[in-house]
Coordinates of C-alpha atoms in Angstrom, one line a residue:
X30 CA 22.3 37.0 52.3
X31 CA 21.6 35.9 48.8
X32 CA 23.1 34.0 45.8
X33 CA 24.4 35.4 42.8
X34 CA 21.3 34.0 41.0
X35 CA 18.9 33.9 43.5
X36 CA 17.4 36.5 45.9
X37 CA 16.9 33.4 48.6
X38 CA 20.2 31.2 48.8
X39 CA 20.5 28.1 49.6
X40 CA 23.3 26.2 52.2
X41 CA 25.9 25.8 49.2
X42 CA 25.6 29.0 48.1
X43 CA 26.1 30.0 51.5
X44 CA 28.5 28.0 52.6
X45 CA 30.8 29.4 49.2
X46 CA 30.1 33.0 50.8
X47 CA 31.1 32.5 54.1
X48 CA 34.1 30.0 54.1
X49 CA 35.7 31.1 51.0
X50 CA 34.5 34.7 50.7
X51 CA 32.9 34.8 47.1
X52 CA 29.2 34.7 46.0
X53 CA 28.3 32.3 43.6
X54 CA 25.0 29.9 41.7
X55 CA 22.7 28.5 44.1
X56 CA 23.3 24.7 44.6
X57 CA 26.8 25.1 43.9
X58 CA 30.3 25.2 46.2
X59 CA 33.5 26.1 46.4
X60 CA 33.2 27.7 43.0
X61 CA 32.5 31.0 41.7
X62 CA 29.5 32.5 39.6
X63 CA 31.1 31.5 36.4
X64 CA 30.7 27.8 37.1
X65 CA 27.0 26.7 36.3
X66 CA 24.8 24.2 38.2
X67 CA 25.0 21.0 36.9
X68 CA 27.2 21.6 33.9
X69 CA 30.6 20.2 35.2
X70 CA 32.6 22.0 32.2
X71 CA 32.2 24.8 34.1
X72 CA 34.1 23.7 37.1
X73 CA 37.5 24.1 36.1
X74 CA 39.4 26.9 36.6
X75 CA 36.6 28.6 38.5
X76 CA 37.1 26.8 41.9
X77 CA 37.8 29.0 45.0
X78 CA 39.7 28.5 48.5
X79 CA 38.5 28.3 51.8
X80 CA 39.6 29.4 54.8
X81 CA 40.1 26.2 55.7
X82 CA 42.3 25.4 52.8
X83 CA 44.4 28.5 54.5
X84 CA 44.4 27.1 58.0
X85 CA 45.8 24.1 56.4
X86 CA 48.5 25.4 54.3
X87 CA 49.7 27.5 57.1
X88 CA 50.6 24.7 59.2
X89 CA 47.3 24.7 61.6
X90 CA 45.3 21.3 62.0
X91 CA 41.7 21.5 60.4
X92 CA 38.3 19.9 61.1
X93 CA 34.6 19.7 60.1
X94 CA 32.0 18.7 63.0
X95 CA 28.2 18.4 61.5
X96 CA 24.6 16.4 62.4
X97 CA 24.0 16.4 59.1
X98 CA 26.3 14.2 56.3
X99 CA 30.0 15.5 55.8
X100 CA 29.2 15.6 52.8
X101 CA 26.7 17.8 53.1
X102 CA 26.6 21.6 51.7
X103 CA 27.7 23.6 54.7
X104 CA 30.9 21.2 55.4
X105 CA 31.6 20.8 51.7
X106 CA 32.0 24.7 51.3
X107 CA 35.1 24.0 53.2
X108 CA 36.9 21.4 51.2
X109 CA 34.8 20.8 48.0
X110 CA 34.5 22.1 44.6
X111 CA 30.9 21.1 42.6
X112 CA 28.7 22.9 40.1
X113 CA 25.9 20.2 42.3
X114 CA 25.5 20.2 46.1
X115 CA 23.8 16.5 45.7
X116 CA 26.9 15.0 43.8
X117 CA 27.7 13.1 47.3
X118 CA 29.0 9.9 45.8
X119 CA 30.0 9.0 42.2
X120 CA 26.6 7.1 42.4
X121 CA 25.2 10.9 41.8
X122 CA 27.4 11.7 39.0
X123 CA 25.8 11.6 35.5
X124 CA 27.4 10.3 32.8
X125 CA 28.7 13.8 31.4
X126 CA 30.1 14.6 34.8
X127 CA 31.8 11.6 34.9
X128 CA 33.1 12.2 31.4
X129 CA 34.6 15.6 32.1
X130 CA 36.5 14.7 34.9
X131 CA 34.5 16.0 38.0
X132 CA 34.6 13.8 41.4
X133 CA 32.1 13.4 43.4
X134 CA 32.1 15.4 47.0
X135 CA 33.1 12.2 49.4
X136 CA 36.2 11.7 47.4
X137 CA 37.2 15.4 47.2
X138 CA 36.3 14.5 51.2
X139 CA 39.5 13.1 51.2
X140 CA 41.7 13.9 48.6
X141 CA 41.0 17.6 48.1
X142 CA 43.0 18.6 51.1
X143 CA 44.6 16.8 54.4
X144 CA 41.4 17.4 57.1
X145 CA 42.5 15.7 60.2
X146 CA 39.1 15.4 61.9
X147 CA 36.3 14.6 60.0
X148 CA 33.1 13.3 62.3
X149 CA 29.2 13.8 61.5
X150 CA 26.8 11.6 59.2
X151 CA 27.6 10.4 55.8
X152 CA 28.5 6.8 55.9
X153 CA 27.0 5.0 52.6
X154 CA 29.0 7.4 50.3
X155 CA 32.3 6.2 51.3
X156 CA 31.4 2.5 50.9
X157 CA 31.7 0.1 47.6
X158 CA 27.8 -0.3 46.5
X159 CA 26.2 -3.4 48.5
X160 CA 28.0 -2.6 51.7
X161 CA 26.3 -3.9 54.7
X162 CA 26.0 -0.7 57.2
X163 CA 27.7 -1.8 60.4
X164 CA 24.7 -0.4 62.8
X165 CA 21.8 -1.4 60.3
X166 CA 23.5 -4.8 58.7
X167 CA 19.5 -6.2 57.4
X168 CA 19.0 -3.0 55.9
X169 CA 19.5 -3.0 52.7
X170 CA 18.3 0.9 51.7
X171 CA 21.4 1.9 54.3
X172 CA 23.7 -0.1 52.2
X173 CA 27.1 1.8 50.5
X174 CA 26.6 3.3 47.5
X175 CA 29.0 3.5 45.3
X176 CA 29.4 2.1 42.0
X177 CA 33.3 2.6 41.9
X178 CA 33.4 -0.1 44.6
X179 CA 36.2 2.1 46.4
X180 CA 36.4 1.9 50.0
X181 CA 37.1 5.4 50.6
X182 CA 37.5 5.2 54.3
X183 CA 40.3 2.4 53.8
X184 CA 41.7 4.8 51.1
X185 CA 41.7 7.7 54.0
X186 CA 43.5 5.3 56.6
X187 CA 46.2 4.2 54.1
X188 CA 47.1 7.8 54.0
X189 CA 48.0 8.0 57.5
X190 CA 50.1 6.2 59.9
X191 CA 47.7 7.2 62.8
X192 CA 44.4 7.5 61.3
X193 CA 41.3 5.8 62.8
X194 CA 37.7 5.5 61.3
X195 CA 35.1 4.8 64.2
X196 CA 31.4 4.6 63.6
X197 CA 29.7 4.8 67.5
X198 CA 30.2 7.0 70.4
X199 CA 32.1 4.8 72.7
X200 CA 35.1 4.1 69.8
X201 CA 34.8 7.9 69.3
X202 CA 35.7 9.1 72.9
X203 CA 38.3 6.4 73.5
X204 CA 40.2 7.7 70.1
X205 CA 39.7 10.9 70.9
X206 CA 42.1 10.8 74.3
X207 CA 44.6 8.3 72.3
X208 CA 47.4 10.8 71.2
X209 CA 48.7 7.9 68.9
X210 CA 45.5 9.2 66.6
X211 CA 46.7 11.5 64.2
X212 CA 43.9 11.6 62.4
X213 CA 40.1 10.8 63.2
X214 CA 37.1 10.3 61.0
X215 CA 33.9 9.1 62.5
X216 CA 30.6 8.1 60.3
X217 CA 27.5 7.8 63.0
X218 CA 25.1 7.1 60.7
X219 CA 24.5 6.1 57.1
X220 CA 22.9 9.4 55.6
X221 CA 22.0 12.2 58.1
X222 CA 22.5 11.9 61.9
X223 CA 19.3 11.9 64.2
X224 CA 17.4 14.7 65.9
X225 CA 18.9 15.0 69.2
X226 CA 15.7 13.8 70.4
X227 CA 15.5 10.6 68.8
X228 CA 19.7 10.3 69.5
X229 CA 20.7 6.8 70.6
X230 CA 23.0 8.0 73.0
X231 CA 24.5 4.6 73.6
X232 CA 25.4 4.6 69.6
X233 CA 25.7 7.9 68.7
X234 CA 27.3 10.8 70.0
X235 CA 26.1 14.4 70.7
X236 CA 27.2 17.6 68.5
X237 CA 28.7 19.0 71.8
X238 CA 30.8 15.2 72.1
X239 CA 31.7 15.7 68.7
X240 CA 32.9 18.7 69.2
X241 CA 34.9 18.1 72.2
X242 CA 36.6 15.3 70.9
X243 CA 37.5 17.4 67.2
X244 CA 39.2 19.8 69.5
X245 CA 40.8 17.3 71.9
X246 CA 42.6 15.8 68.5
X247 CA 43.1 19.1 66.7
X248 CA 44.3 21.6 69.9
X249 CA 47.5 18.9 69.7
X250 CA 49.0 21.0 67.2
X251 CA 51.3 23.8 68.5
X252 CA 50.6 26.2 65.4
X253 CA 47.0 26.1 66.3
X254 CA 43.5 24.5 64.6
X255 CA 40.8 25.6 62.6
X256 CA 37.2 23.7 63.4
X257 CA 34.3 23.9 61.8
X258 CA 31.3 23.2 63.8
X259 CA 27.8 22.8 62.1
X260 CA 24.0 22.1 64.2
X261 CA 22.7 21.3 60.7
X262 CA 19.5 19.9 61.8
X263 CA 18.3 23.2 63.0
X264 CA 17.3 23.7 59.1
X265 CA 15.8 20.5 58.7
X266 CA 13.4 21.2 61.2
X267 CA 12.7 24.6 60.3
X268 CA 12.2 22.8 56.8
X269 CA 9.7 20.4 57.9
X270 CA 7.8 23.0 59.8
X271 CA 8.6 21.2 63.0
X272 CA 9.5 24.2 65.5
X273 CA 10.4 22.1 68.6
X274 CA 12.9 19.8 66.4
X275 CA 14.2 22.8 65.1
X276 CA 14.3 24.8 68.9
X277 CA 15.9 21.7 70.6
X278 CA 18.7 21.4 67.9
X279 CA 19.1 25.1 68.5
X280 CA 19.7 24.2 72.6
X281 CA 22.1 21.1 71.4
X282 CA 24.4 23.6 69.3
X283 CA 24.9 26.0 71.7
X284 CA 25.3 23.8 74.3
X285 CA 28.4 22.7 71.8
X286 CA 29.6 26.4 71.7
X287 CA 29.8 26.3 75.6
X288 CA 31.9 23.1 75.2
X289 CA 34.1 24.7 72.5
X290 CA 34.6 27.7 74.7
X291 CA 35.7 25.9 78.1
X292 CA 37.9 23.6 76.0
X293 CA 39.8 27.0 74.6
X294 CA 40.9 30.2 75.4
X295 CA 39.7 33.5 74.0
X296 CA 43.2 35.2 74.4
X297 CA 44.5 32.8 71.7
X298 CA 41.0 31.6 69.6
X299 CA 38.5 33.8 67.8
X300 CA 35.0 31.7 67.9
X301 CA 32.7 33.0 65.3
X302 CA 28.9 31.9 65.6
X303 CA 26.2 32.5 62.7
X304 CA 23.4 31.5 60.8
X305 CA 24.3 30.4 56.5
X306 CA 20.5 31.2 56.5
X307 CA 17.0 32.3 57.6
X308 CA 13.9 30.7 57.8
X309 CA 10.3 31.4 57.2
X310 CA 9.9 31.3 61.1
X311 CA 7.9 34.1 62.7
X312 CA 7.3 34.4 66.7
X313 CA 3.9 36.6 67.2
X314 CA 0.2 36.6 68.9
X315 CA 1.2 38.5 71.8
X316 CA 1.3 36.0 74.0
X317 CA 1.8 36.5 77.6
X318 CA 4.8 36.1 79.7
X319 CA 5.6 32.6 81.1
X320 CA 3.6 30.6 78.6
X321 CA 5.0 28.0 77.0
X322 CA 6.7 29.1 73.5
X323 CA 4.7 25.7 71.7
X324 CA 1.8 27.4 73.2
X325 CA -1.5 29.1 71.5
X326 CA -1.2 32.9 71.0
X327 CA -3.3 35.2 73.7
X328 CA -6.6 35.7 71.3
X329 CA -7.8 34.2 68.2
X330 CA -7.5 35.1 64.3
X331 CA -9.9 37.1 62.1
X332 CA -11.6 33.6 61.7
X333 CA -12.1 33.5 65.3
X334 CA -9.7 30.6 65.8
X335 CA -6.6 29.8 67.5
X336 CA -3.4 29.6 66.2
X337 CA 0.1 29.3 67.4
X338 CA 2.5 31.3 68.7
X339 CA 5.5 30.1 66.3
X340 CA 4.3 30.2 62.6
X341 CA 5.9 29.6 58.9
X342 CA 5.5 31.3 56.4
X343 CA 5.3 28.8 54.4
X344 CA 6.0 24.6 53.8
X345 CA 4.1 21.4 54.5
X346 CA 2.2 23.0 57.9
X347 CA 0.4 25.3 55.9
X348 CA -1.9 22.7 54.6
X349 CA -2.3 20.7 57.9
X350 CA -4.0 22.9 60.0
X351 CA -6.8 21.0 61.4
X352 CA -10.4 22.5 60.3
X353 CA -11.2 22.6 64.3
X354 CA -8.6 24.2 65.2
X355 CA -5.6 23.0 67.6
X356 CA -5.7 21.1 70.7
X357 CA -3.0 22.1 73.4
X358 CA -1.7 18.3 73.8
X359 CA 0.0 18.4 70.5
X360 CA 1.8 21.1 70.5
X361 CA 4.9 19.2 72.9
X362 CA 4.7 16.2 69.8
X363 CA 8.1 16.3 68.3
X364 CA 6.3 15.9 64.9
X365 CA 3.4 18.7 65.8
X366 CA 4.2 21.0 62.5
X367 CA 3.0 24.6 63.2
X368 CA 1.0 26.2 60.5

C-alpha cells in the first residue's frame, strides 16, 4: 500500500488505511490527508472513525492487544487522532501543539472512546514525570514521563467500577478469569515489550496470553467484541536487519491467531489476518531443501563469497558484512543482522 504522500507508508499511515478506511500523510493517524504532519491546526475537523469506534457505538465490547507500546501507531489507528505518530505523552507535545488544543496519544488512550481491554507496552506515558517504574524501581531512564503530573491509569480506573490496571503476567491471568473485571488494562513494560526471545516469562506475558485473556474479558458481552491483535515486533526486527527476531515474532503471532481461533467460533466471528506493511526482506540463493533458513545460500556471489539466504535490501546490515565473509556459528545469534 502507500500514503497519500508517500509511495512507502509507514505504520500510521497504515494503520489510518486499514482501521478507518481512508488514506492519509505519512506519520499521521486517525486523520485524513488534509491534516498535516506536525502542524496540530490541522487536526480539527479532519479526524476520521475507526472501526473500532463502530464496534463500540454499536454496543460490542472493544480491545487492542500489541508487543509493542499501546500507544504505538498500529493500536492508535484505532482510537487516536494526531497530525504526529511520536506525540505519545504530553511530554512530546511542543509548545504550539499544546497551544492549539491537541492531546497527546495516551490520553486520547483513554478518553477518546470507552476500550475495555487495553494490554501491551507503554507504561511511562501514563505516569506523572519521576515515577518510579514498578519492575525497574533504580532505573531512572524507565521513569514516567509526563510533565502534566496526571496519573492516567488512576484517571482510567476512576472511570469504572470494575476496572483493574495490572503490570505482570500472574496479575494479568488471575483478572482475566475474575468476571467482577469489567474493564482490564495491563502495562508490561515501560516502553516497548521484549522479543519473545528475551521474554521474562515469569514477568511478562506472551502475545498469545494476551490475547487469550482480551478475549476471555471481551467474549462476556452478548452483542459480541471487536479485538485488535498486533505482533508489532515482527517490524522491529525486520527494521534492525535481524531476520531470526523478526521470524520468531512471526511464530509467536500466529501462534496467537491459533489461540484466538480455539477461543471463538467461525460461524459467529470473522478473523482477519494481514500485514500494515512490507519489508526490504528477500529469501533467494537457491538453497537446497532441508537447510536451515539462517543458513548460507547453495554457491557464492560474483565476488566469490558467501552470502545468506535471507537478505535486506537495505538498513544497518548492509554495512556489517564482515570483509571475510560469514561464519556458519553466527547465523543462530539472535543479534546476527543479515546483509
Amino acid at each position: 500500500t502507500y500514503n497519500v504522500d508517500r509511495d512507502v507508508p509507514d505504520s500510521a499511515g497504515t494503520s489510518t488505511a486499514y482501521l478507518c478506511g481512508i488514506k492519509t500523510n505519512m506519520r499521521t493517524i486517525g486523520v485524513s490527508a488534509a491534516a498535516r504532519f506536525d502542524q496540530c491546526n490541522t487536526t480539527r475537523g479532519n479526524e476520521v472513525t475507526s472501526v473500532m469506534n463502530r464496534a463500540k457505538k454499536a454496543g460490542k465490547s472493544v480491545g487492542v492487544v500489541t508487543t509493542t507500546r499501546v500507544q504505538d501507531a498500529s493500536p492508535a489507528g484505532a482510537y487516536a487522532h494526531t497530525v504526529n505518530r511520536d506525540w505519545f505523552s504530553d511530554a512530546d507535545l511542543p509548545a504550539d501543539a499544546q497551544t492549539y488544543g491537541c492531546q497527546d496519544i495516551a490520553t486520547q488512550l483513554i478518553y477518546n472512546m470507552d476500550i475495555d481491554v487495553i494490554l501491551g507496552g507503554g507504561r511511562k506515558y501514563m505516569f506523572p514525570e519521576g515515577t518510579p517504574d514498578p519492575e525497574y524501581p533504580h532505573d531512572a531512564s524507565e521513569n514516567g514521563v509526563r510533565k502534566d503530573k496526571r496519573n492516567l491509569v488512576q484517571e482510567w480506573q476512576a472511570k469504572h467500577q470494575g476496572a483493574q490496571y495490572v503490570w505482570n503476567r500472574t496479575a494479568l491471568l488471575q483478572a482475566s478469569t475474575d468476571f467482577s473485571v469489567t474493564h482490564l488494562m495491563g502495562l508490561f513494560q515501560p516502553g516497548e515489550m521484549a522479543y519473545d526471545i528475551f521474554r521474562d516469562h515469569t514477568t511478562d506475558p506472551s502475545l498469545e496470553e494476551m490475547t487469550e485473556a482480551a478475549l476471555r474479558v471481551l467474549s462476556r458481552n452478548p452483542r459480541g467484541f471487536f479485538l485488535f491483535v498486533e505482533g508489532g515486533r515482527i517490524d522491529h526486527g525486520h527494521h534492525a536487519n535481524i531476520a531470526y527476531r523478526a521470524l520468531t515474532e512471526t511464530i509467536m503471532f500466529d501462534n496467537a491467531i491459533a489461540k484466538a481461533s480455539q477461543l471463538t467460533s467461525e460461524a459467529d466471528t470473522l478473523t482477519l489476518v494481514t500485514a500494515d506493511h512490507s519489508h526490504v526482506f528477500t529469501f533467494g540463493g537457491y538453497p537446497l531443501r532441508g537447510t536451515s533458513i539462517f543458513g548460507l545460500a547453495d554457491g557464492k556471489a560474483s565476488d566469490h563469497k558467501s552470502y545468506t539466504t535471507l537478505l535486506y535490501g537495505n538498513g544497518p546490515g548492509t554495512y556489517q558484512t564482515p570483509t571475510g565473509g560469514f561464519r556458519e556459528v553466527w547465523f543462530w545469534l539472535p543479534d546476527f543482522r543479515e546483509a
